[in-house]
Amino acid sequence: MRHLAGCYLAQGRPKEAEPLAETALLKARAVLPDGHPNLGWFFNVVAEYHLESGNINESISSFETAIDLFSHAQSLQTLALAEIKHNLALAYDEKKNTEKAMELVKESIDIKEKHSSDFPLEIAQSQIVLGGILYKRLMFKDALKTLEQGMSTLRQKTPEGIYTAGGANARTALWFLYLCFCLYICNFYCAAYKGCYWLARIAKRKQQWPKAHQYITECLRVIQAIYPHGHRRVVWAEKLSQEIIDSEKQGIR
């Protein structure tokens, strides 16, 4: 039930995810004692629902509960704690608190890098989020370096076809992948479009129009494979695509 809620969230469908996420948490609390670390996963998916729905404060509260639960379990202090810190960074980024978001995503990367041979894709995912935050903080050189590192790993390690997916077949494949890998591969689809988006923005600033077009086309191809037409993230990418076209014509950033 928790994974199915995550599947709906990955496709930008929080209304379908809400009852599954809340019910999964209630059932988990009925069978697990208070403070059990595994409850953290259930609070995490509830937090993700709130984040996708725009309820940022509720999202932050649930993510912090998950972190507190995981922090007391030594065996879970690798990927679990790192991933929740990564997710909490996304919530603070949405709240436009980029300083706190940057602190959290760096903590996430630090944990993952202690186990880098096991989690190269997870490191790349957080590097891409960090790159976007650095861009927002006008640290363009650092943003470019960080984004390129993350995207290089994604291109090398993700399944073939992640950058050529498109349309209904891709969405069907996405469901299959999500259910089979328990929220694994879809996270990297999301990282891929974010990385391409921010690299397109950097190329636009530098007036490197061929690169800008390449990255935003790549971004749209992946994002349209995940979300339905009209979803806010598709609109977000389409807007940048039009900005690049207009800016190239006018010769401006």
CSV table of C-alpha atoms in Angstrom, one decimal:
chain,number,residue,atom,x,y,z
A,1,MET,CA,0.0,0.0,0.0
A,2,ARG,CA,2.9,2.4,0.9
A,3,HIS,CA,4.6,1.6,-2.4
A,4,LEU,CA,1.4,2.0,-4.4
A,5,ALA,CA,1.0,5.5,-2.8
A,6,GLY,CA,4.5,6.3,-3.9
A,7,CYS,CA,3.7,5.1,-7.4
A,8,TYR,CA,0.8,7.6,-7.6
A,9,LEU,CA,3.0,10.4,-6.2
A,10,ALA,CA,5.7,9.6,-8.8
A,11,GLN,CA,3.1,10.4,-11.5
A,12,GLY,CA,2.0,13.6,-9.8
A,13,ARG,CA,-1.3,12.1,-8.6
A,14,PRO,CA,-1.5,13.1,-4.9
A,15,LYS,CA,-5.3,12.7,-4.6
A,16,GLU,CA,-5.0,9.0,-5.3
A,17,ALA,CA,-2.0,8.7,-3.1
A,18,GLU,CA,-3.5,10.3,0.0
A,19,PRO,CA,-5.9,7.6,1.2
A,20,LEU,CA,-3.2,4.9,0.6
A,21,ALA,CA,-0.5,6.8,2.4
A,22,GLU,CA,-2.7,7.6,5.4
A,23,THR,CA,-4.1,4.1,5.7
A,24,ALA,CA,-0.7,2.5,5.4
A,25,LEU,CA,0.6,4.7,8.3
A,26,LEU,CA,-2.5,3.9,10.5
A,27,LYS,CA,-2.0,0.1,9.9
A,28,ALA,CA,1.7,0.4,10.6
A,29,ARG,CA,1.1,2.2,13.8
A,30,ALA,CA,-1.4,-0.5,14.8
A,31,VAL,CA,1.2,-3.3,14.6
A,32,LEU,CA,4.5,-1.5,15.4
A,33,PRO,CA,5.3,-0.1,18.8
A,34,ASP,CA,5.7,3.7,19.1
A,35,GLY,CA,9.2,4.8,18.1
A,36,HIS,CA,9.9,1.8,15.9
A,37,PRO,CA,12.3,2.8,13.1
A,38,ASN,CA,10.3,1.2,10.4
A,39,LEU,CA,7.5,3.7,11.0
A,40,GLY,CA,9.8,6.2,9.4
A,41,TRP,CA,9.1,4.9,6.0
A,42,PHE,CA,5.4,5.4,6.5
A,43,PHE,CA,5.8,9.0,7.8
A,44,ASN,CA,8.1,9.6,4.8
A,45,VAL,CA,5.4,8.7,2.2
A,46,VAL,CA,2.8,10.8,4.1
A,47,ALA,CA,5.4,13.7,4.0
A,48,GLU,CA,5.9,13.1,0.2
A,49,TYR,CA,2.1,13.3,-0.3
A,50,HIS,CA,2.0,16.7,1.6
A,51,LEU,CA,5.0,18.0,-0.4
A,52,GLU,CA,3.4,17.0,-3.7
A,53,SER,CA,0.1,18.7,-2.6
A,54,GLY,CA,1.8,21.9,-1.6
A,55,ASN,CA,1.3,21.4,2.2
A,56,ILE,CA,4.9,22.3,2.9
A,57,ASN,CA,4.7,22.8,6.7
A,58,GLU,CA,2.9,19.4,7.2
A,59,SER,CA,5.5,17.8,4.9
A,60,ILE,CA,8.4,19.2,6.9
A,61,SER,CA,6.8,17.9,10.2
A,62,SER,CA,6.3,14.4,8.8
A,63,PHE,CA,9.8,14.3,7.3
A,64,GLU,CA,11.3,15.4,10.7
A,65,THR,CA,9.4,12.7,12.5
A,66,ALA,CA,10.8,10.1,10.0
A,67,ILE,CA,14.3,11.4,10.6
A,68,ASP,CA,13.9,11.2,14.4
A,69,LEU,CA,12.7,7.6,14.1
A,70,PHE,CA,15.6,6.6,11.8
A,71,SER,CA,18.2,8.4,13.9
A,72,HIS,CA,17.7,5.9,16.7
A,73,ALA,CA,18.5,2.9,14.5
A,74,GLN,CA,22.1,2.3,13.8
A,75,SER,CA,21.4,-0.3,11.1
A,76,LEU,CA,19.3,2.2,9.2
A,77,GLN,CA,21.6,5.2,9.3
A,78,THR,CA,22.9,4.7,5.8
A,79,LEU,CA,20.5,5.1,2.9
A,80,ALA,CA,17.3,5.5,5.0
A,81,LEU,CA,18.4,8.5,7.0
A,82,ALA,CA,20.2,10.0,4.0
A,83,GLU,CA,17.1,9.7,1.8
A,84,ILE,CA,14.8,11.4,4.3
A,85,LYS,CA,17.3,14.2,4.7
A,86,HIS,CA,17.3,14.5,0.9
A,87,ASN,CA,13.5,14.7,0.9
A,88,LEU,CA,13.4,17.2,3.7
A,89,ALA,CA,15.8,19.3,1.7
A,90,LEU,CA,13.3,19.3,-1.1
A,91,ALA,CA,10.6,20.6,1.3
A,92,TYR,CA,12.8,23.4,2.6
A,93,ASP,CA,13.7,24.3,-1.0
A,94,GLU,CA,10.0,24.6,-1.8
A,95,LYS,CA,9.6,26.8,1.2
A,96,LYS,CA,12.4,29.0,-0.4
A,97,ASN,CA,14.7,28.3,2.6
A,98,THR,CA,17.7,27.4,0.4
A,99,GLU,CA,20.2,27.7,3.2
A,100,LYS,CA,18.5,25.0,5.2
A,101,ALA,CA,17.9,23.0,2.1
A,102,MET,CA,21.6,23.1,1.1
A,103,GLU,CA,22.6,22.1,4.6
A,104,LEU,CA,20.3,19.0,4.6
A,105,VAL,CA,21.2,17.9,1.1
A,106,LYS,CA,24.9,18.1,1.9
A,107,GLU,CA,24.3,16.0,5.0
A,108,SER,CA,22.6,13.5,2.8
A,109,ILE,CA,25.5,13.4,0.4
A,110,ASP,CA,28.0,13.0,3.2
A,111,ILE,CA,26.2,9.9,4.6
A,112,LYS,CA,25.9,8.4,1.1
A,113,GLU,CA,29.5,9.1,0.3
A,114,LYS,CA,30.6,7.0,3.2
A,115,HIS,CA,29.0,4.1,1.3
A,116,SER,CA,29.7,5.4,-2.2
A,117,SER,CA,30.4,2.0,-3.7
A,118,ASP,CA,26.8,1.0,-2.7
A,119,PHE,CA,24.9,4.2,-3.6
A,120,PRO,CA,26.3,6.0,-6.7
A,121,LEU,CA,22.9,6.8,-8.0
A,122,GLU,CA,21.6,8.1,-4.7
A,123,ILE,CA,24.7,10.4,-4.5
A,124,ALA,CA,24.0,11.6,-8.1
A,125,GLN,CA,20.3,12.3,-7.2
A,126,SER,CA,21.3,14.5,-4.2
A,127,GLN,CA,24.1,16.2,-6.3
A,128,ILE,CA,21.4,17.3,-8.8
A,129,VAL,CA,19.2,18.7,-6.1
A,130,LEU,CA,22.3,20.5,-4.6
A,131,GLY,CA,23.1,21.9,-8.1
A,132,GLY,CA,19.6,23.4,-8.4
A,133,ILE,CA,19.9,25.0,-4.9
A,134,LEU,CA,23.3,26.4,-5.8
A,135,TYR,CA,21.9,27.9,-9.0
A,136,LYS,CA,19.1,29.6,-6.9
A,137,ARG,CA,21.8,31.0,-4.6
A,138,LEU,CA,23.5,32.4,-7.7
A,139,MET,CA,26.6,30.1,-7.3
A,140,PHE,CA,26.6,29.3,-11.0
A,141,LYS,CA,30.1,27.8,-11.3
A,142,ASP,CA,29.6,25.4,-8.4
A,143,ALA,CA,26.1,24.6,-9.7
A,144,LEU,CA,27.4,23.6,-13.1
A,145,LYS,CA,30.2,21.4,-11.6
A,146,THR,CA,27.8,19.7,-9.2
A,147,LEU,CA,25.1,19.1,-11.8
A,148,GLU,CA,27.5,17.7,-14.4
A,149,GLN,CA,28.9,15.3,-11.7
A,150,GLY,CA,25.4,14.1,-10.9
A,151,MET,CA,24.3,13.8,-14.5
A,152,SER,CA,27.4,11.9,-15.5
A,153,THR,CA,26.7,9.2,-13.0
A,154,LEU,CA,23.0,9.0,-14.0
A,155,ARG,CA,23.9,8.5,-17.6
A,156,GLN,CA,26.4,5.8,-16.8
A,157,LYS,CA,24.4,3.9,-14.2
A,158,THR,CA,20.7,4.1,-15.1
A,159,PRO,CA,19.0,1.6,-17.4
A,160,GLU,CA,19.3,2.2,-21.1
A,161,GLY,CA,16.5,4.2,-22.5
A,162,ILE,CA,15.9,6.6,-19.6
A,163,TYR,CA,16.6,9.5,-21.8
A,164,THR,CA,14.6,8.3,-24.8
A,165,ALA,CA,11.4,7.4,-23.0
A,166,GLY,CA,8.2,9.0,-24.1
A,167,GLY,CA,4.4,8.8,-24.1
A,168,ALA,CA,2.0,6.2,-22.7
A,169,ASN,CA,4.4,3.3,-23.1
A,170,ALA,CA,6.9,5.0,-20.9
A,171,ARG,CA,4.3,5.7,-18.3
A,172,THR,CA,3.3,2.0,-18.4
A,173,ALA,CA,7.0,1.0,-18.0
A,174,LEU,CA,7.3,3.5,-15.2
A,175,TRP,CA,4.5,1.8,-13.2
A,176,PHE,CA,6.3,-1.5,-13.7
A,177,LEU,CA,9.6,-0.2,-12.7
A,178,TYR,CA,8.2,1.6,-9.7
A,179,LEU,CA,6.5,-1.5,-8.4
A,180,CYS,CA,9.4,-3.8,-9.1
A,181,PHE,CA,12.1,-1.6,-7.6
A,182,CYS,CA,10.1,-0.1,-4.7
A,183,LEU,CA,10.5,3.6,-5.5
A,184,TYR,CA,14.0,3.1,-6.9
A,185,ILE,CA,14.3,3.8,-10.6
A,186,CYS,CA,11.6,6.5,-10.8
A,187,ASN,CA,13.6,8.6,-8.4
A,188,PHE,CA,16.3,8.8,-11.1
A,189,TYR,CA,13.9,9.7,-13.8
A,190,CYS,CA,13.0,12.7,-11.6
A,191,ALA,CA,16.6,13.4,-11.0
A,192,ALA,CA,17.3,13.3,-14.7
A,193,TYR,CA,14.7,15.9,-15.7
A,194,LYS,CA,15.8,18.2,-12.8
A,195,GLY,CA,19.4,17.9,-13.9
A,196,CYS,CA,18.6,18.7,-17.5
A,197,TYR,CA,16.4,21.6,-16.4
A,198,TRP,CA,19.1,23.3,-14.4
A,199,LEU,CA,21.8,22.6,-17.0
A,200,ALA,CA,19.5,24.2,-19.6
A,201,ARG,CA,19.1,27.3,-17.4
A,202,ILE,CA,22.9,27.6,-17.0
A,203,ALA,CA,23.4,27.2,-20.8
A,204,LYS,CA,20.7,29.9,-21.3
A,205,ARG,CA,22.6,32.2,-19.0
A,206,LYS,CA,25.8,31.6,-21.0
A,207,GLN,CA,23.9,32.0,-24.3
A,208,GLN,CA,25.0,28.5,-25.3
A,209,TRP,CA,21.9,28.0,-27.4
A,210,PRO,CA,22.6,24.5,-28.8
A,211,LYS,CA,23.3,23.2,-25.3
A,212,ALA,CA,20.3,24.9,-23.9
A,213,HIS,CA,18.0,23.4,-26.6
A,214,GLN,CA,19.6,19.9,-26.1
A,215,TYR,CA,19.1,20.0,-22.3
A,216,ILE,CA,15.6,21.3,-22.3
A,217,THR,CA,14.6,18.8,-25.0
A,218,GLU,CA,16.1,16.0,-22.9
A,219,CYS,CA,14.2,17.4,-19.8
A,220,LEU,CA,10.9,17.5,-21.6
A,221,ARG,CA,11.3,14.0,-23.0
A,222,VAL,CA,11.8,12.5,-19.6
A,223,ILE,CA,9.3,14.7,-17.7
A,224,GLN,CA,6.6,14.0,-20.3
A,225,ALA,CA,7.2,10.3,-19.7
A,226,ILE,CA,6.4,10.7,-16.0
A,227,TYR,CA,3.7,13.3,-15.7
A,228,PRO,CA,0.4,13.8,-17.7
A,229,HIS,CA,-0.1,16.8,-20.0
A,230,GLY,CA,-0.8,19.9,-18.1
A,231,HIS,CA,0.9,18.8,-14.9
A,232,ARG,CA,2.7,21.7,-13.2
A,233,ARG,CA,6.1,20.2,-13.8
A,234,VAL,CA,5.5,19.7,-17.5
A,235,VAL,CA,4.3,23.4,-17.7
A,236,TRP,CA,7.4,24.4,-15.7
A,237,ALA,CA,9.7,22.8,-18.4
A,238,GLU,CA,7.6,24.0,-21.3
A,239,LYS,CA,7.9,27.5,-20.0
A,240,LEU,CA,11.7,27.3,-19.9
A,241,SER,CA,11.7,25.8,-23.4
A,242,GLN,CA,9.8,28.8,-24.7
A,243,GLU,CA,12.1,31.2,-22.8
A,244,ILE,CA,15.1,29.7,-24.5
A,245,ILE,CA,13.5,30.1,-27.9
A,246,ASP,CA,12.6,33.7,-27.2
A,247,SER,CA,15.9,34.6,-25.6
A,248,GLU,CA,17.9,33.1,-28.5
A,249,LYS,CA,15.9,35.3,-30.9
A,250,GLN,CA,16.5,38.4,-28.9
A,251,GLY,CA,20.1,37.5,-27.9
A,252,ILE,CA,19.4,37.9,-24.2
A,253,ARG,CA,19.7,35.7,-21.0
